[in-house]
Amino acid sequence: MTTKHAEVEQRAPYVGRAVDRLDGPAKVTGAARYAAEHPYPNLAHAALVHATVARGRITAVDTAAALAVRGVIEVLTHENAPAMKPAPALSMLNPSTMASGTSVNYLATDEVHWNGQPVAVVVAETPEAARYAASLVRLTYQESPAEVDFAAAEPNAVPQKNNPLQSAGADKGDANAALAAAPVRVDLRFTTPPHSHNAIEPHATTAVWDGDDLTVHEGTQNIAWVRQHLAQRFDVPARRVRVLSPYVGGAFGGKTMIWAGTLLAVLAARATGRPVRLVLTREGVFHTVGGRTPSTQRVALGADADGRLTALIHTSVARTGRVGGGPEQITSASRHLYAAPNIHLRQNLVQLDLVANTVMRAPGESIGTFALESAMDELAWELGLDPIELRMRNEPANNPVDGKRFAHRMLREAYALGAERFGWKERDPRPGAMRDGRWLVGMGVATAYHPAWQLPAKVGVRLTADGTVVVRSSLHEMGMGAATAQAQIAADTLGVPMEAVRVEYGDSDLPPGPGAGGSGQTASAAAALLAASHKLKRSVFALARHAPDSPLRGRRLDRLEARDGGLYEGSAGETYAAILTRAGRDHLEAEAGPGMLGFAAKMLRDRRNWVKAASGAQFCEVRVDQDTGEVRVSRWVGVFDVGTVINTKTVAAQLRGGIVMGLGLALSEETLVDRRTGRVVNASLAENHVPVHADVPRIDVDWLGDPDPTMPLGLLGVGEVSITGVGAAVANAVRHATGRRILDLPITLDKLL
Amino acid sequence: MTEIRMRVNGVVHSLDVEPWVSLLDALRERLGLTGPKKGCDQGACGACTVLADGVRINACLALAVQYADKEITTIEGLAQGGELHPVQQAFIRHDGFQCGYCTSGQICSAVAMLAEHAAGMPSVVSGSAARAELTDAEIRERMSGNLCRCGAYNGILDAIREVATP
Ligand code: FES
Ligand code: FES
């Protein structure tokens, strides 16, 4: 990566190119096998029975009718199931303790904590028999009062506690006094509903015990957590648990924690002595896997007549489950976006008797930026100022809450490029002034912002005597193009063609990869891959430099260039294959990656010095039907500062994917909880409205391409930033089209009538 | 149990199924053809789309016994003689997928949609107009039964457009 030779510059690096996904052929031919698609002789099928009350105790169990169904092998309830160990207590030294979706010890208790909690498992010879028998299991409950209504509980929220990774608030100056004194102000209250990941692959587990050896096929975002968690719950050493997860059919945060289905498949396999497959029904996903918390938020902004902020207040209320879940960084973007001298941020929580909430694409930021960026837009209206200009006037030099340095900050550039691509200057600033027949046309902008994370990861690199390279790490491929990106990096750093690189991933027997979360997988793995490749080059060179007939004899490694499948200085050098063959080695291997403690120390040090984030400018054009209030998004431009871009093809897709999910957040998505029973009412893909083809226009995405100096390879992460700001950009465009400010997501047509 | 003979991807299989077994489960669980995916089992997502005598259907809403005399084509049967179907190739080129779980359904659906359009079948976009031009809006409308939560819609549209435009 240091000196460049003329020969090298002739061959463009793979990083930065548009490369087809390595798993493309498997996915377009149906050959890719997901967690529910692995055949085993004697495989049995399991189905869940869900509680129908929100809180209480099971007083009676009647499984007679279920057991009488032909093909039923076993019905497991708290009366007869073997016990698992309870979920572990949270420990900062062992991140896998964060893996429990909930703290419930399923089938070891008669207690019911939410409506939909699994309370029995039927195991049968066929999936049909299991499902039918599950419908026949009769449970009697003694109900206790349950709190399930977020709107009713929200006034009783308590302040969230700080933790080392997440701040629950911030204070600078006296924001309340500054707000009261401000000549111009807005003070708005926003609400956002619960959202569900709705990955098209429902959670599925195939579990096979052989003595104390357990094999699990599971679509997961964290192979290491699944392995360690299952080992702990079933009291076997982690090395005896193998988790296979080469294909994950969408996840978006929903496959980060370990939920009931995984545990109960393994339990059912243990109890019956059969390989067991458990595929959640679509409804079962809503009942057993958490989603995004609903929120209420207040954003109050004070400014002087020139639009310079004097006060920024952002407070939030979110919910967790009484048996699990965690806070989201809803006010996080308000720590970083605007140079207000007085800032007050506070996050609050309520606990409800509902399935635990969990992380979902940009947890916190996705809904937090809806509120903050809608309020900024409203302030622009108050001031009669262009909303981009208002943001530029408040662009900070350092991090507003604490004065730390930004590792990277290119929002000015993102807005400038976006405005040009979008044609922002065509916008008539008057509300309702732009029309296209019966459609009112509106244009809105909002800022996208997501912190950049690096996670601990190990990567192994193997070089074989035929010149092929195998990159080995238990990476997660949920569709981000993770393996393809690492193959590009490996090809560049080792100087081999991409065709010579294979990536092994999705298997707990490989060196442990990073969890796929926080948009940090690619950067985290890249750091370890670069280190491992460097080690590998050192060992290859060690074989050559004393060999009498090697052209590398007596040279120095730091002068050599990895290219053309070998090491060269000028025209002198030789291929890896030649070096290994001469030395009689069929392969060489190196592995790298930080230890947990050293990594944590470095991360905390880093976070003291820098604020690292991906960011961007979202531009939206909507058409609103003048009579029905129907909102159609007609154009989109997103320009992002995501640092280095490895694969322009997959990065564009991922950025678009986040925007599409943001369109759902803005206009249609809402998981409805019955206020009386705590049951999810629209637990299906027919009634939980995710965007379809017809809802999605051409989405123009671009990036600034400037590497971040503090992150591995300059990567800031792309998975989440692009969903942030989308809700506000749509709401702001609707405001422009109609003059109406919608504070309550989703922006359905009834709210515009 | 009913014994049925089913022709799938050109091969005749005979299998015993209960009358309530869906075509999707028969393909996935009995024949080991896991290309068609189960996203909802309720006809809401399109991941299970297969072709029955060339017509796209949601296999999760079809009973296997009803399709005993039909020619079923799944994603596994689209490639011919080791050569990917043009729609499959275009999906790779235009990155019409991420996780891949909706992809089998999207591709089967696209193949049949192009045939429907060629046969003059109207849509809500074109109204009753025969032989509507296959605009982007037409493609989006006609593909809206296939959800992609990864949001690969732009790539899917580009892939279909490329195949549709000679
Ligand atoms: S699985 Fe058939 S439509 Fe969803
Ligand atoms: S590629 Fe993941 S759902 Fe379409």
Coordinates of C-alpha atoms in Angstrom, one line a residue, chain A residues 19-21 23-25 27-34 36-38 43 45 70 126-129 131 195-202 247-250 252 277 279 281-283 360-361 477-480 649-651 653-658 660-661 664 669 683-686 689-700, chain B residues 1 18 20-22 25-26 28-47 74-79 84 87-104 106-107 136-137 139-158 160-161:
Chain A
V19 CA -18.2 -6.4 -9.1
D20 CA -21.0 -9.0 -9.5
R21 CA -21.8 -10.8 -6.3
D23 CA -23.1 -15.7 -4.6
G24 CA -25.1 -14.4 -7.5
P25 CA -25.3 -17.7 -9.5
K27 CA -29.1 -17.1 -5.7
V28 CA -30.6 -16.8 -9.1
T29 CA -30.7 -20.6 -9.7
G30 CA -32.3 -21.5 -6.4
A31 CA -29.2 -23.5 -5.4
A32 CA -28.5 -21.4 -2.3
R33 CA -29.8 -23.3 0.7
Y34 CA -31.2 -21.3 3.6
A36 CA -34.8 -24.4 6.6
E37 CA -33.5 -26.1 3.5
H38 CA -31.1 -28.7 4.7
L43 CA -36.0 -35.1 10.2
H45 CA -40.8 -30.7 12.2
R70 CA -51.4 -38.9 13.3
T126 CA -44.6 -33.5 8.8
P127 CA -44.9 -29.7 9.0
E128 CA -48.6 -30.0 8.4
A129 CA -49.2 -32.4 11.3
R131 CA -49.1 -27.0 12.7
H195 CA -41.9 -1.3 13.0
S196 CA -41.1 -4.9 12.1
H197 CA -38.1 -6.1 10.1
N198 CA -40.3 -8.3 7.8
A199 CA -37.3 -10.1 6.3
I200 CA -38.8 -12.2 3.6
E201 CA -37.2 -15.3 5.1
P202 CA -39.0 -16.1 8.3
Y247 CA -27.3 -17.6 3.5
V248 CA -29.5 -15.3 5.5
G249 CA -32.7 -14.3 3.9
G250 CA -32.8 -10.8 5.1
F252 CA -32.2 -5.9 9.3
R277 CA -36.6 -28.1 11.9
V279 CA -39.8 -22.6 10.8
T281 CA -45.0 -18.9 10.6
R282 CA -45.2 -15.3 9.5
E283 CA -47.5 -14.6 12.4
M360 CA -33.8 -2.7 13.6
R361 CA -31.8 -0.9 10.8
E477 CA -24.0 -12.6 4.3
M478 CA -27.5 -11.2 4.6
G479 CA -27.3 -9.6 1.2
M480 CA -24.7 -6.8 1.7
K649 CA -22.6 -2.2 -7.3
T650 CA -23.4 -3.6 -3.9
V651 CA -23.0 -0.3 -2.1
A653 CA -27.9 -1.5 -3.8
Q654 CA -27.5 -1.3 0.0
L655 CA -27.9 2.5 0.0
R656 CA -31.1 2.1 -2.1
G657 CA -32.3 -0.7 0.1
G658 CA -32.1 1.6 3.2
V660 CA -36.7 1.9 0.3
M661 CA -37.1 0.8 3.9
G664 CA -42.0 2.3 4.2
E669 CA -45.3 0.8 7.9
A683 CA -49.2 -9.9 11.9
S684 CA -48.9 -10.6 8.2
L685 CA -47.2 -9.3 5.1
A686 CA -50.7 -8.5 3.7
H689 CA -47.4 -2.7 4.5
V690 CA -43.8 -2.8 3.3
P691 CA -43.0 -1.0 0.0
V692 CA -43.7 -2.9 -3.2
H693 CA -42.4 -2.4 -6.7
A694 CA -45.0 0.2 -7.5
D695 CA -44.1 2.3 -4.5
V696 CA -40.5 2.8 -5.4
P697 CA -39.2 5.2 -8.0
R698 CA -35.8 5.4 -9.6
I699 CA -33.5 6.1 -6.7
D700 CA -30.4 8.0 -7.6
Chain B
M1 CA -52.8 -40.1 1.1
E18 CA -52.3 -35.8 1.8
W20 CA -54.1 -30.7 2.3
V21 CA -50.4 -30.4 1.3
S22 CA -49.6 -27.3 -0.6
D25 CA -44.6 -27.9 0.6
A26 CA -44.7 -30.7 -1.9
R28 CA -39.8 -28.1 -0.9
E29 CA -40.3 -30.9 1.6
R30 CA -41.1 -33.9 -0.6
L31 CA -39.1 -33.3 -3.8
G32 CA -36.3 -31.3 -2.2
L33 CA -36.8 -28.4 -4.6
T34 CA -36.1 -25.6 -2.2
G35 CA -35.7 -22.9 -4.9
P36 CA -39.3 -21.7 -4.4
K37 CA -39.2 -20.0 -1.1
K38 CA -41.8 -19.7 1.7
G39 CA -42.0 -16.1 2.9
C40 CA -45.5 -16.0 4.3
D41 CA -47.5 -19.1 3.3
Q42 CA -50.4 -16.8 2.8
G43 CA -50.2 -15.5 -0.7
A44 CA -48.8 -12.1 0.4
C45 CA -45.2 -12.0 -0.7
G46 CA -44.7 -13.9 -3.9
A47 CA -41.5 -15.7 -2.8
T74 CA -39.5 -23.8 -10.6
I75 CA -36.4 -21.6 -10.5
E76 CA -34.3 -24.8 -10.8
G77 CA -35.8 -25.5 -14.2
L78 CA -35.2 -22.2 -15.9
A79 CA -31.6 -22.6 -16.9
L84 CA -28.7 -19.4 -17.3
V87 CA -33.7 -13.1 -16.8
Q88 CA -31.3 -14.9 -14.4
Q89 CA -28.3 -13.4 -16.2
A90 CA -29.8 -10.0 -16.1
F91 CA -30.5 -10.2 -12.4
I92 CA -26.9 -10.9 -11.7
R93 CA -25.7 -8.1 -14.0
H94 CA -28.1 -5.5 -12.6
D95 CA -27.8 -6.7 -9.0
G96 CA -31.5 -7.5 -8.8
F97 CA -31.2 -9.0 -5.3
Q98 CA -29.4 -8.9 -2.0
C99 CA -30.3 -11.6 0.4
G100 CA -31.7 -13.7 -2.4
Y101 CA -34.7 -14.9 -0.6
C102 CA -37.3 -13.3 -2.8
T103 CA -35.2 -13.9 -5.9
S104 CA -36.6 -17.2 -7.1
Q106 CA -39.1 -12.5 -8.6
I107 CA -37.4 -14.3 -11.5
D136 CA -41.4 1.2 -16.1
A137 CA -44.8 1.8 -14.5
I139 CA -43.3 -3.4 -15.0
R140 CA -43.6 -2.1 -11.5
E141 CA -47.3 -2.7 -11.4
R142 CA -47.1 -6.1 -12.9
M143 CA -44.3 -7.1 -10.4
S144 CA -45.9 -5.7 -7.3
G145 CA -47.0 -9.1 -6.1
N146 CA -43.4 -9.9 -5.4
L147 CA -42.1 -8.2 -2.3
C148 CA -38.4 -7.5 -1.8
R149 CA -37.6 -6.3 1.7
C150 CA -33.9 -5.8 0.8
G151 CA -35.3 -3.1 -1.6
A152 CA -33.6 -4.4 -4.8
Y153 CA -36.5 -3.0 -6.8
N154 CA -34.4 -0.7 -9.0
G155 CA -32.1 -3.5 -10.0
I156 CA -35.0 -5.9 -10.7
L157 CA -36.6 -3.3 -12.9
D158 CA -33.4 -2.8 -14.8
I160 CA -36.4 -7.0 -16.6
R161 CA -36.2 -3.9 -18.8

